[in-house]
Coordinates of C-alpha atoms in Angstrom, one line a residue:
X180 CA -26.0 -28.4 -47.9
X181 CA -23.8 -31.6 -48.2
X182 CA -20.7 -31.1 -49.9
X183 CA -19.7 -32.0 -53.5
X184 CA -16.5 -32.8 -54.8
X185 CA -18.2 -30.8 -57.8
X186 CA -17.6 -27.2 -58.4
X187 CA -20.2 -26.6 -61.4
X188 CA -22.7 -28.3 -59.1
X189 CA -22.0 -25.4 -56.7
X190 CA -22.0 -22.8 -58.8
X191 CA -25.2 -24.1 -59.9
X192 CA -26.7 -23.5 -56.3
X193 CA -25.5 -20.1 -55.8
X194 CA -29.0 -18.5 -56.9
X195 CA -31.0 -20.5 -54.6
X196 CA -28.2 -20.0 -51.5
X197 CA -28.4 -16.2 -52.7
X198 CA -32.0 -16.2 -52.2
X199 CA -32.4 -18.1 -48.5
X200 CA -33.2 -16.6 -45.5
X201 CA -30.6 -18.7 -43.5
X202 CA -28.0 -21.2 -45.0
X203 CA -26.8 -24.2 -42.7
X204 CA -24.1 -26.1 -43.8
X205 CA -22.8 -29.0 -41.8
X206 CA -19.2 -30.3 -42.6
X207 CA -16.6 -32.7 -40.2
X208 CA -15.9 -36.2 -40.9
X209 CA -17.3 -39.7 -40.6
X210 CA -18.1 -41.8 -37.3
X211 CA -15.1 -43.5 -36.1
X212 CA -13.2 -45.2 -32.5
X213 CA -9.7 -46.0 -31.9
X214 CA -7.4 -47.4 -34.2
X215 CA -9.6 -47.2 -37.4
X216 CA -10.0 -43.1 -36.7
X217 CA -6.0 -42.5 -36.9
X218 CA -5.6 -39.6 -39.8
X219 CA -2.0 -38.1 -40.5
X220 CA -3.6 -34.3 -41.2
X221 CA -6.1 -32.7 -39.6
X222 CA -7.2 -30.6 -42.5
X223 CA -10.8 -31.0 -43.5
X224 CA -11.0 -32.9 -46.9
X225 CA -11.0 -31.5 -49.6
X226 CA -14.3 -31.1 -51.2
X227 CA -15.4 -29.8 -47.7
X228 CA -12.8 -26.9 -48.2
X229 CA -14.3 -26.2 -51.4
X230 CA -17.6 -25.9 -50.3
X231 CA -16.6 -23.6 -47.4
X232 CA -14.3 -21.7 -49.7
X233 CA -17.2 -21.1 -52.0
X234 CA -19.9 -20.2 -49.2
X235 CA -17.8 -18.1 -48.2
X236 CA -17.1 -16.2 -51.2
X237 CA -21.4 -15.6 -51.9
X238 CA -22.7 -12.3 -49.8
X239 CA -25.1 -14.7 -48.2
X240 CA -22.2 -15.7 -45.8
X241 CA -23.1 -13.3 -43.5
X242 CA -26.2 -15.7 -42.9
X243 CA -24.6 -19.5 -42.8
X244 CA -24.6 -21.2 -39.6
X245 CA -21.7 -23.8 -40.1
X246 CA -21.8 -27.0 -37.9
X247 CA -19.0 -29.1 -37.2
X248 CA -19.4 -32.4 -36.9
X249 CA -16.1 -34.3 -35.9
X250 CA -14.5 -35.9 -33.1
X251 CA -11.6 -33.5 -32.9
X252 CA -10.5 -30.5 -34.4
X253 CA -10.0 -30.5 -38.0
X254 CA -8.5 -27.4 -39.2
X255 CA -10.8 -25.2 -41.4
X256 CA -10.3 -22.3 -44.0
X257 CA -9.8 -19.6 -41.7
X258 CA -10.9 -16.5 -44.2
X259 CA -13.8 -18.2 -44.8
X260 CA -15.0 -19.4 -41.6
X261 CA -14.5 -16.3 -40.2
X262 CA -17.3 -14.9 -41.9
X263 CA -20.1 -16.9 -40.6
X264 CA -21.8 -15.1 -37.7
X265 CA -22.4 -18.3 -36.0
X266 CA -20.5 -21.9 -35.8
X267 CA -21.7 -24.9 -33.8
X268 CA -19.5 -27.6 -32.4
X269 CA -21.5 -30.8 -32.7
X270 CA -19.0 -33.5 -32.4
X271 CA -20.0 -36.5 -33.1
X272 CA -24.1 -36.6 -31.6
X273 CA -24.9 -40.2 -32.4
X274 CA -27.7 -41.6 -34.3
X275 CA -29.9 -39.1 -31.6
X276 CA -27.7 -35.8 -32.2
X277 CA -30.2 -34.3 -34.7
X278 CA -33.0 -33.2 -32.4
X279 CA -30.9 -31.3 -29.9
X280 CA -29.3 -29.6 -32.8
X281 CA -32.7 -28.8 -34.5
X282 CA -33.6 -27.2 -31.2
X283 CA -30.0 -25.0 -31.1
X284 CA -30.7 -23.8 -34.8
X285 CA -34.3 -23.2 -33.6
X286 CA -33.8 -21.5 -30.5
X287 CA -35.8 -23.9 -28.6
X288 CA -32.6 -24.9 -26.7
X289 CA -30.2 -21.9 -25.5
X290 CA -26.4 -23.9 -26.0
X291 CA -24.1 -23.4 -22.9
X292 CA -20.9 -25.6 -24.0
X293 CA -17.3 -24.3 -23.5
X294 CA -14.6 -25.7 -25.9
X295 CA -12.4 -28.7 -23.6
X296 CA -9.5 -27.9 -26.0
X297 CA -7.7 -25.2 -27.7
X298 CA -8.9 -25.2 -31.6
X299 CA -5.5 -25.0 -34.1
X300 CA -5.7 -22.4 -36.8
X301 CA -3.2 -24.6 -38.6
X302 CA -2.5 -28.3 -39.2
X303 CA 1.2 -27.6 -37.4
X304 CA -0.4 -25.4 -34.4
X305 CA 1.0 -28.0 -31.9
X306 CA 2.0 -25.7 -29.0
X307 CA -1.4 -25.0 -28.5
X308 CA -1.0 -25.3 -24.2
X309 CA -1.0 -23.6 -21.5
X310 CA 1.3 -25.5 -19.3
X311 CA 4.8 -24.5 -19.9
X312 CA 7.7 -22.3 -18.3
X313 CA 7.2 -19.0 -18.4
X314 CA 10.9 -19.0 -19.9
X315 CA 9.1 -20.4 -22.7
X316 CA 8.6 -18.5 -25.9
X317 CA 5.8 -20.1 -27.3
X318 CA 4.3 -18.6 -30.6
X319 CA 0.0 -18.7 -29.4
X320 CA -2.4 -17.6 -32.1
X321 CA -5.5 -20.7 -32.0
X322 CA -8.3 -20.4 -33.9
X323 CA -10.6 -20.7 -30.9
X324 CA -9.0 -20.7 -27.5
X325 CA -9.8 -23.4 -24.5
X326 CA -13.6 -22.1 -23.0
X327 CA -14.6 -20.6 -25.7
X328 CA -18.2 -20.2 -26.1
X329 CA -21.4 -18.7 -26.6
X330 CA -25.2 -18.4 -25.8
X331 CA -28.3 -16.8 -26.7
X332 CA -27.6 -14.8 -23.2
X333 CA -25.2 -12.2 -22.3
X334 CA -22.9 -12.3 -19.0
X335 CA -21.7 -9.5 -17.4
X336 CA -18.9 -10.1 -14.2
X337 CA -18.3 -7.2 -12.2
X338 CA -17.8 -6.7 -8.5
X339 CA -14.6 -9.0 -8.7
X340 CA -12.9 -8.8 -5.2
X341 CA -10.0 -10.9 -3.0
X342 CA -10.2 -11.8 0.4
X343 CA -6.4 -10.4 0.3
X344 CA -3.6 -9.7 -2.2
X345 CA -1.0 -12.4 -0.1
X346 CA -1.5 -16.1 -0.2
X347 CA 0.5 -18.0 2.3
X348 CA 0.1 -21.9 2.8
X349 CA -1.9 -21.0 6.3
X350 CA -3.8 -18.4 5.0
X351 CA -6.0 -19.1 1.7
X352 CA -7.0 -16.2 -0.4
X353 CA -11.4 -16.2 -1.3
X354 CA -11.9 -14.7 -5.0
X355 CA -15.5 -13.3 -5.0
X356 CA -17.2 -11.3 -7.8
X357 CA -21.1 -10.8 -9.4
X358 CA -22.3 -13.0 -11.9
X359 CA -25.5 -11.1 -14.0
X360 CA -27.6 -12.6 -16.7
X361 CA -28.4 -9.7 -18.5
X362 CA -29.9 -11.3 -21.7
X363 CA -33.6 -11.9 -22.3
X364 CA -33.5 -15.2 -22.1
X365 CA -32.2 -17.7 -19.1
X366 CA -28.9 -19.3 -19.8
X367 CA -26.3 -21.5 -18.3
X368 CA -22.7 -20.0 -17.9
X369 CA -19.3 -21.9 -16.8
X370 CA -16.7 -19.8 -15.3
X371 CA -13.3 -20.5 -15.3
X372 CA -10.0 -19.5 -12.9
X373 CA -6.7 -19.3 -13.7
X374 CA -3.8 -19.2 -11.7
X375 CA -0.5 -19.0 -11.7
X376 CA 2.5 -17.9 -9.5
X377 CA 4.6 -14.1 -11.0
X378 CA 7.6 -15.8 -10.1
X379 CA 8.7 -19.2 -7.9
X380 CA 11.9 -20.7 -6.7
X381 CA 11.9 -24.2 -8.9
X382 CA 10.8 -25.0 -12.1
X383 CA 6.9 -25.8 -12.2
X384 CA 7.6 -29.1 -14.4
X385 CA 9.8 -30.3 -11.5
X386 CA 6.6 -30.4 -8.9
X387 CA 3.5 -31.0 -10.8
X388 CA 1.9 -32.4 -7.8
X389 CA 1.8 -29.4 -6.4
X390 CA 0.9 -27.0 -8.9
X391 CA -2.5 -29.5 -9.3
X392 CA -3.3 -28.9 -5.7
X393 CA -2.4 -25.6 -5.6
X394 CA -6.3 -25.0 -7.1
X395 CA -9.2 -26.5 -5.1
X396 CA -12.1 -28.0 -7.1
X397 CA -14.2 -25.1 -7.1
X398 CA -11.5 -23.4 -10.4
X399 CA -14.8 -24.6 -12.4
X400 CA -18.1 -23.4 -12.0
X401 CA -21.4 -24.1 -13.6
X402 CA -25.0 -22.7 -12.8
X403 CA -28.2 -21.6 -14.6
X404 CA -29.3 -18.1 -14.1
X405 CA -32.9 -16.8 -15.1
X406 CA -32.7 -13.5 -17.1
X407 CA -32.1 -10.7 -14.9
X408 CA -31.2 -12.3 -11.6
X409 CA -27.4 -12.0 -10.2
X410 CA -25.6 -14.4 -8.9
X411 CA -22.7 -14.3 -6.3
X412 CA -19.6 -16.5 -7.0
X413 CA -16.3 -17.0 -5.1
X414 CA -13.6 -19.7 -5.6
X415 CA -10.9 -20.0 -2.9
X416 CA -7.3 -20.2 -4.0
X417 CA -4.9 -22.2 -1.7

């Protein structure tokens, strides 16, 4: 579907929407780098907002497969979006993005991508971090939080154990736990550890250093596991 600033034109394709099996729509914004790709709102334009708006609205949105085609997040109709089953961050794919995408939509390709950023519900959602003082009261509702994403696979964790429950700078702490592919299909899944300390005596914006090293390089972990077969992970914390 490509949008139209029109709104009798889209009323005029709501009989054959009604009747597809499956509706894609892409929407995002233009190819850009540096300087020339500075915008002052985020919000998706607006004949993009009326075409979500009015996909939305038809009882076919309960089979549209919105892609998002953009370089960073623009902020979409929320009530509308929400009722696709299934949304697609593209980016921007290049002149060569169309045949991986075909074989997403297809099935041919089983996605594995987690979101690098937190995705704003709002144009103004700019305490959208996770660094800050835990003093802070910071007001957190994203659209789509940092990792977020899906497959045609299903993970399961269980088994999740520590070496010990006290970390002392001589004495690491190993994070172990089951890892089970237990969809019909193999899939890739990146797991992600957080830490953080209950309580600490200075402020963790005076030694940021630390607080970086505090993790080793294992807090991110990426493997592909055929359907059916576990996989043991462990992380240690020092």
């Amino acid at each position: 579907i490509a949008s139209t600033s029109c709104q009798d034109d889209m009323s005029s394709m709501a009989s054959p929407i009604s009747s597809s099996d499956v509706i894609i729509a892409c929407t995002g914004e233009n190819v850009y780098a540096e300087k020339p790709g500075d915008i002052r709102d985020l919000t998706l334009q607006k004949n993009q907002v009326e075409m979500l708006n009015f996909l939305g609205s038809l009882e076919s949105s309960s089979r549209t497969v919105l892609i998002l085609l953009e370089g960073r997040p623009r902020v979409l109709p929320i009530s509308q979006v929400e009722k696709f089953p299934a949304v697609i961050q593209g980016w921007l794919p290049g002149p060569h993005g169309g045949r991986p995408m075909a074989d997403i939509l297809l099935g041919n390709l089983n996605p594995s991508g987690k979101l690098p950023m937190t995705y704003p519900k709002f144009p103004g959602d700019f305490p959208n971090y996770y660094y800050h003082k835990c003093s802070e009261s910071i007001s957190f509702d994203p659209l789509w939080e940092f990792g977020k994403g899906l497959s045609y696979t299903n993970f399961v964790y269980s088994n999740l154990t520590l070496s010990d429950t006290v970390m002392t700078p001589e004495k690491p702490v190993t994070l172990r736990f089951k890892l089970k592919n237990s969809g019909n299909r193999s899939g890739k899944e990146t797991v992600l550890v957080y830490v953080s300390d209950l309580y600490r005596d200075r402020s963790s914006m005076g030694i940021t250093g630390k607080v970086h090293r505090s993790v080793q390089r294992k807090s991110c972990w990426s493997s592909r596991i055929r359907m059916g077969l576990v996989g043991i992970v462990f992380f240690v914390v020092s």
